[in-house]
Structure formats: structure tokens, C-alpha cells
PDB file of C-alpha atoms in Angstrom:
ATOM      1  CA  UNK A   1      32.829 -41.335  42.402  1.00 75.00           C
ATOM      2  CA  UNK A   2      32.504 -39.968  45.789  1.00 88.00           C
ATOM      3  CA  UNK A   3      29.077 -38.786  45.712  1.00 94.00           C
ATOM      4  CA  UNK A   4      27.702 -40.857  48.812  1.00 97.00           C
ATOM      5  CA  UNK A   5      23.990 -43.139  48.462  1.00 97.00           C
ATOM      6  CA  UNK A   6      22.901 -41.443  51.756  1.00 96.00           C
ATOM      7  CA  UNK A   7      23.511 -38.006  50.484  1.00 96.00           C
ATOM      8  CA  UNK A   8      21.028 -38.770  47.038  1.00 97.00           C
ATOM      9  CA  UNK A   9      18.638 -39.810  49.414  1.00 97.00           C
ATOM     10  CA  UNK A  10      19.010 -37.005  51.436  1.00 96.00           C
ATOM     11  CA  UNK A  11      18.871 -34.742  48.755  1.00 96.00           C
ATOM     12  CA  UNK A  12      15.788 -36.788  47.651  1.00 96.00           C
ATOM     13  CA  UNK A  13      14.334 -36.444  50.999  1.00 95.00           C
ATOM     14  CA  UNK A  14      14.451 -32.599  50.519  1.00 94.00           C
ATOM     15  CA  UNK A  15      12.361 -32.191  47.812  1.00 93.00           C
ATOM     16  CA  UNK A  16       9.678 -34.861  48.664  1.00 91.00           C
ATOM     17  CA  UNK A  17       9.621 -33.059  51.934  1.00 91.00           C
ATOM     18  CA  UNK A  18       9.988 -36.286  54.008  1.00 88.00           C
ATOM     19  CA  UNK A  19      12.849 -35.799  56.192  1.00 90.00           C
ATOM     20  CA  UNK A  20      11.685 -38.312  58.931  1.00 90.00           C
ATOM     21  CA  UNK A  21      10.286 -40.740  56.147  1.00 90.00           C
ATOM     22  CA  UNK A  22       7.002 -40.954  56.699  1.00 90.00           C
ATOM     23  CA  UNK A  23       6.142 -41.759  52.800  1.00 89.00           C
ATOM     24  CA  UNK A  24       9.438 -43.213  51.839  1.00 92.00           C
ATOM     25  CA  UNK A  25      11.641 -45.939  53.814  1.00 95.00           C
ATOM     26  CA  UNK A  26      15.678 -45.293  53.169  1.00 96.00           C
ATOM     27  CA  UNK A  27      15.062 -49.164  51.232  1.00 96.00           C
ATOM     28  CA  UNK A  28      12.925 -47.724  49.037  1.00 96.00           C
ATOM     29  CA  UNK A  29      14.442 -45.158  47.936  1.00 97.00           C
ATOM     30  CA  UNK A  30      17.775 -46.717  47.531  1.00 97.00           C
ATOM     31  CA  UNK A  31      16.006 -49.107  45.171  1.00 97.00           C
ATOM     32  CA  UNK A  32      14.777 -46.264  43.499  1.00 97.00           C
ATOM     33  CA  UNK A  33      18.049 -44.957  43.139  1.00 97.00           C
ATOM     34  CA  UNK A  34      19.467 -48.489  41.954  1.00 97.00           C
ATOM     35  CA  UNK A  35      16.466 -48.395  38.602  1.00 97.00           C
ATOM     36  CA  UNK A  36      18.236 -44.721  38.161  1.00 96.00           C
ATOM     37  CA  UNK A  37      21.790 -46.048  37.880  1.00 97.00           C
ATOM     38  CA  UNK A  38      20.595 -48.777  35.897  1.00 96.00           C
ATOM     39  CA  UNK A  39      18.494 -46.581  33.559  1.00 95.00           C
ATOM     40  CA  UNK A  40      21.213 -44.297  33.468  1.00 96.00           C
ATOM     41  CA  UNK A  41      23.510 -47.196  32.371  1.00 96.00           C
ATOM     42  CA  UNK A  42      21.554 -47.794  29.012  1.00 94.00           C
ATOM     43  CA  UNK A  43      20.893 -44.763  28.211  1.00 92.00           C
ATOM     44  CA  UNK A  44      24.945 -43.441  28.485  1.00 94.00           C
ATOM     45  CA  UNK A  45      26.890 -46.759  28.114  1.00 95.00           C
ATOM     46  CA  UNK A  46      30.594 -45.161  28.963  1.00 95.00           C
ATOM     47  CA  UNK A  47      28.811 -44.081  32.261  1.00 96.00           C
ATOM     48  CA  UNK A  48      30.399 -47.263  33.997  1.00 97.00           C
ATOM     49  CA  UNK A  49      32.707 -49.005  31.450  1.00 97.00           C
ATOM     50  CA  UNK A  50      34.772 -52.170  31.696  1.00 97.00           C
ATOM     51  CA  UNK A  51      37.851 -53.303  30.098  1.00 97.00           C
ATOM     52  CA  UNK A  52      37.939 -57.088  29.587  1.00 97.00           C
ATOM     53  CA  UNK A  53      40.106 -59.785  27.229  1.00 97.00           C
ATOM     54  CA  UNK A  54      36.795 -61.975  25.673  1.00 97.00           C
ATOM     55  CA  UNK A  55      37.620 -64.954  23.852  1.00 97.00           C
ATOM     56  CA  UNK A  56      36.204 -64.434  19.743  1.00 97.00           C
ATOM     57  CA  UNK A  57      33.847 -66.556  18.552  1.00 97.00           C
ATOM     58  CA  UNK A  58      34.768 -68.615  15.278  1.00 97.00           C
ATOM     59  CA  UNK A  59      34.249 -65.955  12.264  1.00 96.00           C
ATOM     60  CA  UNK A  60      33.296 -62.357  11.665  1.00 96.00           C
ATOM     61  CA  UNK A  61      29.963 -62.325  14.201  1.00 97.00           C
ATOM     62  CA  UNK A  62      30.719 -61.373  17.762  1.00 97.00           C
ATOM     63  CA  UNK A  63      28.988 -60.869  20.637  1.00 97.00           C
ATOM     64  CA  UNK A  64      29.425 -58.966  23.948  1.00 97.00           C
ATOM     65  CA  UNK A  65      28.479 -60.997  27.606  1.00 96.00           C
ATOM     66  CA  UNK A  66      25.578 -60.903  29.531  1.00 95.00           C
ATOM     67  CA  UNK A  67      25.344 -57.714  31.395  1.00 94.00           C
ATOM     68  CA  UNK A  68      26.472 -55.560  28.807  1.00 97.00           C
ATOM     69  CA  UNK A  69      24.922 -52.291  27.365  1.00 96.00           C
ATOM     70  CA  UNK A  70      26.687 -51.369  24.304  1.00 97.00           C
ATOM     71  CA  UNK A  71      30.360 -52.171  22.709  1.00 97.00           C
ATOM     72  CA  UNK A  72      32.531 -48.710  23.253  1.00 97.00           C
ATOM     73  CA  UNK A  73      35.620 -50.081  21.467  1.00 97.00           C
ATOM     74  CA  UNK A  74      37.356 -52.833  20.748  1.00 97.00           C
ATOM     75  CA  UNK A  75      41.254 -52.007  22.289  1.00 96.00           C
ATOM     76  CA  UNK A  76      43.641 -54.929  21.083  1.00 97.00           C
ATOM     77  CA  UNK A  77      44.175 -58.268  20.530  1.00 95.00           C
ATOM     78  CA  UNK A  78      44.804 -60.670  22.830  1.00 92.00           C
ATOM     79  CA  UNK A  79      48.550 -60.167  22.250  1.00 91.00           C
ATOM     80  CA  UNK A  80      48.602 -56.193  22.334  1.00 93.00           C
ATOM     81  CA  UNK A  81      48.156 -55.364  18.643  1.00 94.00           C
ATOM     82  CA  UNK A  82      46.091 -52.456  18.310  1.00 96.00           C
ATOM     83  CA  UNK A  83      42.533 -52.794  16.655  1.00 96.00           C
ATOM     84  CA  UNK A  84      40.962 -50.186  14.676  1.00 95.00           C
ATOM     85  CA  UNK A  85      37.219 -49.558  13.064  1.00 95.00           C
ATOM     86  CA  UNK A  86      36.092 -48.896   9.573  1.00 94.00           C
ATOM     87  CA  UNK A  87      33.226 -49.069   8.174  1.00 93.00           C
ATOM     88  CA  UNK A  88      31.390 -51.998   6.798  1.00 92.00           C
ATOM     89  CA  UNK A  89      31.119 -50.272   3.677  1.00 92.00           C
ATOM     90  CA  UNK A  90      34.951 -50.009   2.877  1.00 89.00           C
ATOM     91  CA  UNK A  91      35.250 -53.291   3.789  1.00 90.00           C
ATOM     92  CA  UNK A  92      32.650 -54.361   1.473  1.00 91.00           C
ATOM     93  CA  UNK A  93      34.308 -52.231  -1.274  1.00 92.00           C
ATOM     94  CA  UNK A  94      37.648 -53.530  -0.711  1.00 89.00           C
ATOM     95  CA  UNK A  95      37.140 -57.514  -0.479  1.00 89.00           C
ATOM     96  CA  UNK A  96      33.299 -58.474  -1.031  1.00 92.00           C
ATOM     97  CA  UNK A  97      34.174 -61.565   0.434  1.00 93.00           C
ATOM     98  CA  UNK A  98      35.754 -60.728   3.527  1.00 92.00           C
ATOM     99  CA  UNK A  99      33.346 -62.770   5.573  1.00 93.00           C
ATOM    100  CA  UNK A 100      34.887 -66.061   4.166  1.00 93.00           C
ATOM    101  CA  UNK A 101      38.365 -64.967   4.784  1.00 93.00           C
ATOM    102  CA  UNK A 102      41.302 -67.467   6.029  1.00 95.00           C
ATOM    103  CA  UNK A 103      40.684 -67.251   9.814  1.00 96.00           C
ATOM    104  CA  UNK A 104      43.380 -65.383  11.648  1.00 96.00           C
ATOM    105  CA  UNK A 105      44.310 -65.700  15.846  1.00 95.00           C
ATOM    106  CA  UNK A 106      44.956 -61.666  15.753  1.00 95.00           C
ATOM    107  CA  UNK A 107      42.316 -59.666  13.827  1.00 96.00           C
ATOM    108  CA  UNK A 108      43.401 -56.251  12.507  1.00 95.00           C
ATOM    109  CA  UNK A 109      39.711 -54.167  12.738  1.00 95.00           C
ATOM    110  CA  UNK A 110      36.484 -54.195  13.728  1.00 96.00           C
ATOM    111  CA  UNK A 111      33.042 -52.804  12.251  1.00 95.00           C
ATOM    112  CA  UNK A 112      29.669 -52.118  14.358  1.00 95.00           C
ATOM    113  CA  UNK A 113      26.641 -50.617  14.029  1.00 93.00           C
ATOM    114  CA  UNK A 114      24.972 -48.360  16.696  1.00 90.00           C
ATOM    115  CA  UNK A 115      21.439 -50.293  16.119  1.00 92.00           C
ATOM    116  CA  UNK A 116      23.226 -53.392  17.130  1.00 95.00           C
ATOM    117  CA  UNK A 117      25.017 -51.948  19.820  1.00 95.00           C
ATOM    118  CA  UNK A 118      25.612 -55.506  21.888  1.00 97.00           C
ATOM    119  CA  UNK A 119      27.402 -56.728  18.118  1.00 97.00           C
ATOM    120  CA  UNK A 120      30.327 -56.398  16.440  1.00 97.00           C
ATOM    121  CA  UNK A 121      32.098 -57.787  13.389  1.00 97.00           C
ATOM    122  CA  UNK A 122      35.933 -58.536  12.941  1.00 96.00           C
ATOM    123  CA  UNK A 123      38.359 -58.757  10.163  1.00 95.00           C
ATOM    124  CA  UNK A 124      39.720 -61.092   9.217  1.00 95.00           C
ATOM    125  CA  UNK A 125      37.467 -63.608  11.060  1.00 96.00           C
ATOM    126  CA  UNK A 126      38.340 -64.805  14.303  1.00 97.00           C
ATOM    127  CA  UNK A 127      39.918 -68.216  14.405  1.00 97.00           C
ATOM    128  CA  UNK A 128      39.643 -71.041  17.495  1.00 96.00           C
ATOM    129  CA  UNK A 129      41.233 -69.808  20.674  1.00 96.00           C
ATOM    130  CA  UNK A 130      41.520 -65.774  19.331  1.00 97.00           C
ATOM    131  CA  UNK A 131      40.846 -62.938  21.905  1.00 97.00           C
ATOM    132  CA  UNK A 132      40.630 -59.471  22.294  1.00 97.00           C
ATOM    133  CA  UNK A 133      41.020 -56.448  24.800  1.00 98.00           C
ATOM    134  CA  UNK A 134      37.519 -55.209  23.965  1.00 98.00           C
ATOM    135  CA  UNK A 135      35.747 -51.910  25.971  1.00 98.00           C
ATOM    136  CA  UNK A 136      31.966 -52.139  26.594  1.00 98.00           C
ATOM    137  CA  UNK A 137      29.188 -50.776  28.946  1.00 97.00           C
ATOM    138  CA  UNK A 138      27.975 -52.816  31.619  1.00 97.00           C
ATOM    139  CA  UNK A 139      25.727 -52.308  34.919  1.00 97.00           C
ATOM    140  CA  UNK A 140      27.316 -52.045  38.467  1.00 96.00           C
ATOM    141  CA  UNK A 141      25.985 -53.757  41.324  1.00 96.00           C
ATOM    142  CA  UNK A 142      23.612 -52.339  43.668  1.00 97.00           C
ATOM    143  CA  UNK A 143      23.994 -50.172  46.266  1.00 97.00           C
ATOM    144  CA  UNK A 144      23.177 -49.785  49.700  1.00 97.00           C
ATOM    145  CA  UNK A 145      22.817 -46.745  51.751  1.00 96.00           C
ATOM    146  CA  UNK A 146      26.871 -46.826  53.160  1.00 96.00           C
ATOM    147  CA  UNK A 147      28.572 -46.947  49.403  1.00 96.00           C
ATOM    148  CA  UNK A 148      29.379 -44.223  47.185  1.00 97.00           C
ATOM    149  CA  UNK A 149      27.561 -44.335  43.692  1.00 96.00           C
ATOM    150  CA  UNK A 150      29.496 -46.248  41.167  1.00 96.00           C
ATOM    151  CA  UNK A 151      29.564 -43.684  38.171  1.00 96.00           C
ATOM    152  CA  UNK A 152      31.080 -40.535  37.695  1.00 95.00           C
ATOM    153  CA  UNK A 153      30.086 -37.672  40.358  1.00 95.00           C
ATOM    154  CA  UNK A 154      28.879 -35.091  37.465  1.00 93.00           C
ATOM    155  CA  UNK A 155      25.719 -38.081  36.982  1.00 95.00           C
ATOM    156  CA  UNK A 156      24.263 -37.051  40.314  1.00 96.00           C
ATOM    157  CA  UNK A 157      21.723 -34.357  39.444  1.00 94.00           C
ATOM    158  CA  UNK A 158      20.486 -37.115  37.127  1.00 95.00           C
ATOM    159  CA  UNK A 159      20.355 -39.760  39.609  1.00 97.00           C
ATOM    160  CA  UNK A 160      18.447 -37.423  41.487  1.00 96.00           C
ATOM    161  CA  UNK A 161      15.688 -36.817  38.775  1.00 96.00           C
ATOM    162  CA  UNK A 162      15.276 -39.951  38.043  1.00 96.00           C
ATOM    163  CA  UNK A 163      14.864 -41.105  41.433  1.00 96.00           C
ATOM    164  CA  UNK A 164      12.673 -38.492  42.385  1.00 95.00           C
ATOM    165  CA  UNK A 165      10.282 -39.237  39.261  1.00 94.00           C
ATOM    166  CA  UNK A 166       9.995 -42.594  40.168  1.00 93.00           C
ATOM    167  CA  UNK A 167       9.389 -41.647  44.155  1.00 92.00           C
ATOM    168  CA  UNK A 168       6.033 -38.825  42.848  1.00 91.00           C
ATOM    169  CA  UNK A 169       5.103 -41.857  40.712  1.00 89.00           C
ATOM    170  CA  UNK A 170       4.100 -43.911  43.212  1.00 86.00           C
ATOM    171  CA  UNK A 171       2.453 -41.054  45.088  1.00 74.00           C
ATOM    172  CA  UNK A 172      -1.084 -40.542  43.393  1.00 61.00           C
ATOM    173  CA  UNK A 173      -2.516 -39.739  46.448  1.00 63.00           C
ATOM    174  CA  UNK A 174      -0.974 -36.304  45.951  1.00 60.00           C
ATOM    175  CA  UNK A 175      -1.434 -36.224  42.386  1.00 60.00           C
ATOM    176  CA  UNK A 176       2.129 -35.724  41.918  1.00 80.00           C
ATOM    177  CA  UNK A 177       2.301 -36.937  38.214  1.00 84.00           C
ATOM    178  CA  UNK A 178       2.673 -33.791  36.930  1.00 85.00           C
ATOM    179  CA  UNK A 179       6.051 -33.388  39.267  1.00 90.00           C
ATOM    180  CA  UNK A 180       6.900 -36.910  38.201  1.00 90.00           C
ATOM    181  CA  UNK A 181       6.990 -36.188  34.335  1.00 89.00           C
ATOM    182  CA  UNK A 182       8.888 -33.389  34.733  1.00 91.00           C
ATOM    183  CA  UNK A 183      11.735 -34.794  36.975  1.00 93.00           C
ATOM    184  CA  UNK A 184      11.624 -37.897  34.023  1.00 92.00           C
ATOM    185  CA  UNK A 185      12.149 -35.118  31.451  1.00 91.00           C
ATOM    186  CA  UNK A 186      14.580 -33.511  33.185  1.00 91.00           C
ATOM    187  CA  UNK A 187      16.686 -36.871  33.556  1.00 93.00           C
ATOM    188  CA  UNK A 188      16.282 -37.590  29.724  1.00 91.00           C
ATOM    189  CA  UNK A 189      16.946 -34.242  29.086  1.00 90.00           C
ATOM    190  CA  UNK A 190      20.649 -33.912  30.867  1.00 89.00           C
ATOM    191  CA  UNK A 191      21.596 -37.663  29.282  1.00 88.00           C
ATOM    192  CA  UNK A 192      19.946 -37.556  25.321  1.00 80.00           C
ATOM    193  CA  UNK A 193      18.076 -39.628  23.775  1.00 53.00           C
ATOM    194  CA  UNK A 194      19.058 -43.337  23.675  1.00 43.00           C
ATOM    195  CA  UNK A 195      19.406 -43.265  20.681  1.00 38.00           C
ATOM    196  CA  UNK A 196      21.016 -40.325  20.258  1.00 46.00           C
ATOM    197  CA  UNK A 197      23.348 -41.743  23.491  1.00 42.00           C
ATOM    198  CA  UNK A 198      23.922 -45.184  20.989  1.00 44.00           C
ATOM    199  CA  UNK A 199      25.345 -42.858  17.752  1.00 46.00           C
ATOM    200  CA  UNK A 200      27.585 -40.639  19.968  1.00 49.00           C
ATOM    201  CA  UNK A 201      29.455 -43.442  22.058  1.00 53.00           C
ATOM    202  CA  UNK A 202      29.966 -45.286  19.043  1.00 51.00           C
ATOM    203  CA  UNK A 203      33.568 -45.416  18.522  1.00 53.00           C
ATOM    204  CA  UNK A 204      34.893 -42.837  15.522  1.00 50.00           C
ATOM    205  CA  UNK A 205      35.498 -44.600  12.365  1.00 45.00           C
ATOM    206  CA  UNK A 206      38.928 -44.907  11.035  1.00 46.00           C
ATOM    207  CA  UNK A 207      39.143 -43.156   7.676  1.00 42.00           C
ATOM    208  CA  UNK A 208      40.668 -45.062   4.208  1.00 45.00           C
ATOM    209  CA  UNK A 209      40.766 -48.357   3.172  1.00 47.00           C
ATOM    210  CA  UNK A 210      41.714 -51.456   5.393  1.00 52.00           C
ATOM    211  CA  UNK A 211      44.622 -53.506   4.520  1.00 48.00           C
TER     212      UNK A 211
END
């Protein structure tokens, strides 16, 4: 994370050609570069990850704060017991009515699915006052043109893309929408799909049956 703001918009500056900016204030493009980190965020969830202990709600259903992106993992109970995922299937398969099971204060797993990706079940269900050490995506703050960008230096040619696309976007006058799709390809290109993103970062599924 030592990639500096002023050196994207440098770098930016380069290819638009606007080195005294002419077309493009250094506010501008900074908030440009903030929609890239953000976009960047939701597309590739363990791009800026937090670690947090988040009081369960009552039951099986949980679900992560405001801000988040996607659940990466959940770590450990409150009191350091290690959590692991299966899948909803084998839990299905090994107690159909594990929903409406006696209410614990330390679950033992977890089960989620990547089209739900701000949801997660637990087993046994939570009970009042359980927590757990639980890893999700979130989005940083923005930055100004003094900080270093928040995510990992090897997202920087994406950054760049995407803040470039959105710069020829609002440059018709130049007809620069042709340069502006392919600088948005090239940003989806280097990160995936979301959706492919959303199956990937989903945490790997413990194998057997839960006990």
C-alpha cells in the first residue's frame, strides 16, 4: 500500500495528455479514482478486508454491517474456538432440523452462499449475547491527493483503468468513448467477473459431515 493518490493521477494525467489540467482538476480526478477503489471493492471483496468480533443475531440467519461487500470467512467465536464451513447440504443430510436446534453461545460452523454474499448461516443457532471473529469485505474511506491508496499496490494498473474510463467518459467532445470502453474492459478484465470474483473468494468448504 504505498502506491501514492498523486502518482495515479499523474499517471492518469499522462495518458489524457493533460499535464497542466486544463480538462481535469486534481478533485476530479481523485473522485474518479475514489468510484475506482470503490468499484474495485465489489468486484474483489478481499481487496480491503476487515477483521471484526460482531455480535450473532438470535438463530441460524446472520447478517454482515452496513458497509460490507461480501463475508470472506467466519474466523472464531467470540471465545477463540475455531469455526469451520460446510455445506448446507451436509447439514441438511445430517440433522433436517438443524434450524430449530437448542441455541448455543459458541457455534461450531458456518454455511453461505456466494449469491447471498452479505449472509451467512450458523450451526447450531446463535443464542442471546453470542459473537464471532468473522472476516468480510468492506470499503475504505476516501482519499485525497496526499494519502497512499488503501489496497494492495499490485491493484494500481486497475485503478488506473478504471479511472481513466470514467475521465474519456465524460469527454464526448473528443469522442473518446471508444477509449473509454476499452480502459472499462481492461479494468474488468484484470479483476473477473463479479460474479466470478463472488464464487472464488468464497471461503473453501470443509469436507465430511459436521458433528
Amino acid at each position: 500500500m504505498t502506491t501514492s493518490v498523486a502518482g495515479i493521477v499523474s499517471s492518469v494525467r499522462g495518458t489524457l495528455i493533460d499535464a497542466s489540467a486544463v480538462t481535469f482538476s486534481d478533485a476530479v480526478l481523485v473522485q474518479y479514482l475514489n468510484e475506482a477503489i470503490s468499484a474495485t471493492c465489489f468486484v474483489k471483496p478481499e481487496a480491503y478486508p476487515v477483521e471484526a468480533s460482531l455480535a450473532l443475531t438470535t438463530g441460524i440467519r446472520q447478517t454482515l454491517p452496513a458497509g460490507a461487500t461480501a463475508l470472506l470467512d467466519v474466523v472464531a467465536t467470540g471465545s477463540g474456538t475455531a469455526v469451520t464451513q460446510v455445506d448446507k447440504a451436509l447439514l441438511e443430510a445430517a440433522d433436517p432440523n438443524w434450524p430449530s436446534a437448542n441455541p448455543v453461545a459458541a457455534i461450531d460452523h458456518y454455511t453461505a452462499d456466494p449469491r447471498l454474499p452479505l449472509q451467512w448461516l450458523c450451526y447450531p443457532p446463535a443464542a442471546v449475547g453470542a459473537t464471532a471473529v468473522v472476516r468480510y469485505g468492506t470499503v475504505p474511506a476516501d482519499v485525497t491527493l496526499g494519502d497512499n491508496i488503501p489496497l494492495p499496490d499490485a491493484y494500481e494498473a486497475c485503478l488506473i483503468d478504471y479511472t481513466l474510463s470514467r475521465a474519456y467518459s465524460m469527454n464526448s467532445k473528443k469522442q473518446d468513448t471508444t477509449k473509454e470502453a476499452y480502459h472499462k474492459q481492461q479494468w474488468g478484465a484484470a479483476l473477473g467477473l463479479k460474479t466470478q470474483a463472488q464464487v472464488s473468494n468464497t471461503p473453501r468448504i470443509a469436507a465430511g459431515t459436521p458433528t
